[in-house]
Structures are given as structure tokens and as C-alpha cells.
């Protein structure tokens, strides 16, 4: 009852903040999703998207993000995922399904696949967004289910694409949802695989795992590292331990800060706030919408503490040219504003680097306990 009242209070608050925009968005969503269902044809097997359920939730979500609600509705109606390879997915709901949408990111996706397989992940689902660098061809050769689409990517469309994957795999089970540049780690993960972590979350009646993007970097200048031809992920072994701040807003637990906020954004008063929090490990049920920094409805976003991070490899060699294209296209959050701000700062000072005397070195997962806001779920369980 308390959760229902809280949801209602937050939705009312969001509505009165922008009533005209909300009502217009709700009307638009209702027009877009004026059908009861949409058939998804995955290799001659029919799956059905419940458009009535999506319309109901997106009309509520419109109070929070009017524009995103409309864009997601359009993607639910129009976008097409093509199932290129079908791999068996275990029926055990405690064995999470790894899901990643990727485009032209071969080296990172290879690292991600290797890392999470060692962590105990058995089920992999990839959505390739029309890669042309060999990523798609490599994915097809792995023990994974592979979808393909050439539809235009944006964060709102991502919610729809994930919804189609959930419809294919099934609801009422755990998912590990990551970007290609993220590796999930938590203190003690080397001796406690992801299934054990899920068991502990279920004991605590938690349906979402709070995490945040922990930017990994070298001692070198960003521009110099961008030109390096031979490198390995282990070169990116430093991180900030004291620049991340955890707070709570009406919709989720918020983490801000990190080296990009410390170095790149310190003089940019008009930029977009650099939000780092994510909920990568979630128990998805029908009617929920997975967003970039939270899950909607919002009530379970407050059930969990920060006991994990996502090792975030954002500025690898050759990335600056890719980010120039992202900034130009404006298809990421807030018109790719963070990419625009980062490139502008680097252009103004080519000697920018993230490392400083306070940086910590990552040697194993226990290194994460140096971070002010990270706790060990295993130590807490012993108390």
C-alpha cells in the first residue's frame, strides 16, 4: 500500500510540473498504440507484444518523460528486430539472461562475453544494430542468441527493443542488462558467482541491483592514449574512489561524479548532470519498462544498496573519432550532450588526463571497497 501511494504521489508531482506536455504526450501515445497487440515473427514462431499494456504504462510514464514516452511508443509500433541465431536459454529463472545492444564495438564485446561467462552467465542475447566492423559476424559464432536491426538507436528506442527481447525470452526472471563498454563486478565476485548473488538478493526480497559506472583509466593523457595501436584492458586499471556521490531523488537512487565530472565538466556550468547510476541486474515482470538509469515503475529502485559497480571503459584508443560521430548524430541521451561536452573539453586542452595522486589501482574486486559508496553484500550478510 505504501509503495502504491508513493508511486501515485510521484506521478502527480511529475504531472503538475508539466501538465500540458504530459497530456499531449498521453494523447500521442494513445494514438500511436491504438492496436491491442503486435505480432513479432521470430524465425517463423509468433510472439505477441501486448500494446495495451505498453500504452497503459507509457501513458503513466509520460508524466516523467513526455518525449521519451512518445518515442518508445513509436518504436514498439514500428521497429523490427530480426532473429538471426537462436540459442537455447535455460529455464532456471535464477540463471540470468545477459542482454546487450551493440554496434561496431568488437573488442569490448569480446571482453564482455569472456568476463561474464567466467562470472557464471550461461544465457547471452545480443541485439546488433547493423554493425559493419565484424561485431555481428563474431556474435553469430558464439553461444548466444543474436538479433539484428537497422532501426535508428536512441535511449527511448532501447526500452522498446529490450521489451521485444523480454517477450521472446520471457518475463518473471532475472536479466543482466549492460552496454558493451561495461563489466559487472562486486566485492568477492571471484569466489561468488552471479547465481549466488541472485540467491542472496532473493533472500533479501530485492528485485534490482543498484550499480554505477566506474570509469577506468590509465596514467596517460586521453589524446595520447587515443593514438595507441597496441593496448589491453588491463592498462586501464585506475579509478576514482572519492569523487562519486550517492543520493536519492523521487525516482531512483542517484550516483553522480567520477573522473569525467571531475576533469572534463568542472568548468561547464550549463552542461547536463553526469548521472552514473544503473540497475543492471533486475527481475523483470510484465508491465515494467527498463530505462537507462532506472526501471519503471520506480518502487523497487529503492530496495537495494550499492554493492556492485560497472567497470566502464569509455576512452579506449580510437574512441574519439567514434564519439565525434555520436555527437554529430545526437542520438544518445539529451542529444548526445555528454559526448559534445567531453569533446569540447579535450579540444580546448589536449593534455587532459584522469589520473591524479588520489587515483586508486584496481587489482581485484576487493579494491572496490576503497570507494566511499560501495559495500560488500557478503560482509553484510554475515552480520
mmCIF file of N, CA and C in Angstrom, residues 3 107 111 116 150 155 191 203 208 227 239 253 255 266 321 335 351 356:
data_model
loop_
_atom_site.group_PDB
_atom_site.id
_atom_site.type_symbol
_atom_site.label_atom_id
_atom_site.label_comp_id
_atom_site.label_asym_id
_atom_site.label_seq_id
_atom_site.Cartn_x
_atom_site.Cartn_y
_atom_site.Cartn_z
ATOM 1 N N UNK A 3 3.868 1.558 -1.165
ATOM 2 C CA UNK A 3 4.511 1.692 -2.465
ATOM 3 C C UNK A 3 3.539 2.275 -3.481
ATOM 4 N N UNK A 107 36.011 -5.274 -29.910
ATOM 5 C CA UNK A 107 36.954 -5.600 -28.839
ATOM 6 C C UNK A 107 36.288 -5.564 -27.468
ATOM 7 N N UNK A 111 35.500 -8.826 -24.787
ATOM 8 C CA UNK A 111 35.889 -8.784 -23.373
ATOM 9 C C UNK A 111 34.680 -9.020 -22.469
ATOM 10 N N UNK A 116 31.785 -12.109 -18.404
ATOM 11 C CA UNK A 116 30.528 -12.525 -17.786
ATOM 12 C C UNK A 116 30.305 -14.037 -17.882
ATOM 13 N N UNK A 150 18.355 -2.625 -38.146
ATOM 14 C CA UNK A 150 18.959 -1.426 -38.717
ATOM 15 C C UNK A 150 18.154 -0.186 -38.353
ATOM 16 N N UNK A 155 18.019 6.146 -26.706
ATOM 17 C CA UNK A 155 17.752 5.520 -25.407
ATOM 18 C C UNK A 155 16.287 5.118 -25.256
ATOM 19 N N UNK A 191 34.897 -15.375 -6.055
ATOM 20 C CA UNK A 191 34.532 -16.588 -5.318
ATOM 21 C C UNK A 191 33.032 -16.755 -5.145
ATOM 22 N N UNK A 203 16.822 -13.716 -1.174
ATOM 23 C CA UNK A 203 16.648 -13.855 0.276
ATOM 24 C C UNK A 203 16.261 -12.528 0.903
ATOM 25 N N UNK A 208 16.123 -5.624 -7.775
ATOM 26 C CA UNK A 208 17.021 -4.828 -8.600
ATOM 27 C C UNK A 208 18.330 -4.601 -7.860
ATOM 28 N N UNK A 227 45.714 7.438 -29.578
ATOM 29 C CA UNK A 227 46.549 7.141 -30.737
ATOM 30 C C UNK A 227 47.318 5.828 -30.602
ATOM 31 N N UNK A 239 41.083 4.182 -11.004
ATOM 32 C CA UNK A 239 39.728 4.694 -10.832
ATOM 33 C C UNK A 239 39.682 5.697 -9.690
ATOM 34 N N UNK A 253 17.749 5.871 -6.849
ATOM 35 C CA UNK A 253 18.969 6.248 -6.145
ATOM 36 C C UNK A 253 19.969 6.763 -7.184
ATOM 37 N N UNK A 255 23.619 8.301 -8.496
ATOM 38 C CA UNK A 255 25.061 8.414 -8.322
ATOM 39 C C UNK A 255 25.577 9.401 -9.357
ATOM 40 N N UNK A 266 34.262 20.255 -15.059
ATOM 41 C CA UNK A 266 34.407 21.174 -13.932
ATOM 42 C C UNK A 266 34.109 22.630 -14.310
ATOM 43 N N UNK A 321 37.213 9.487 -32.383
ATOM 44 C CA UNK A 321 36.596 9.620 -33.701
ATOM 45 C C UNK A 321 35.156 9.092 -33.676
ATOM 46 N N UNK A 335 20.466 14.510 -26.656
ATOM 47 C CA UNK A 335 21.106 14.906 -27.892
ATOM 48 C C UNK A 335 22.602 14.680 -27.898
ATOM 49 N N UNK A 351 45.935 18.071 -23.172
ATOM 50 C CA UNK A 351 46.742 17.406 -22.135
ATOM 51 C C UNK A 351 45.877 16.842 -20.998
ATOM 52 N N UNK A 356 45.314 11.096 -11.177
ATOM 53 C CA UNK A 356 45.989 12.034 -10.278
ATOM 54 C C UNK A 356 46.503 11.263 -9.072
#
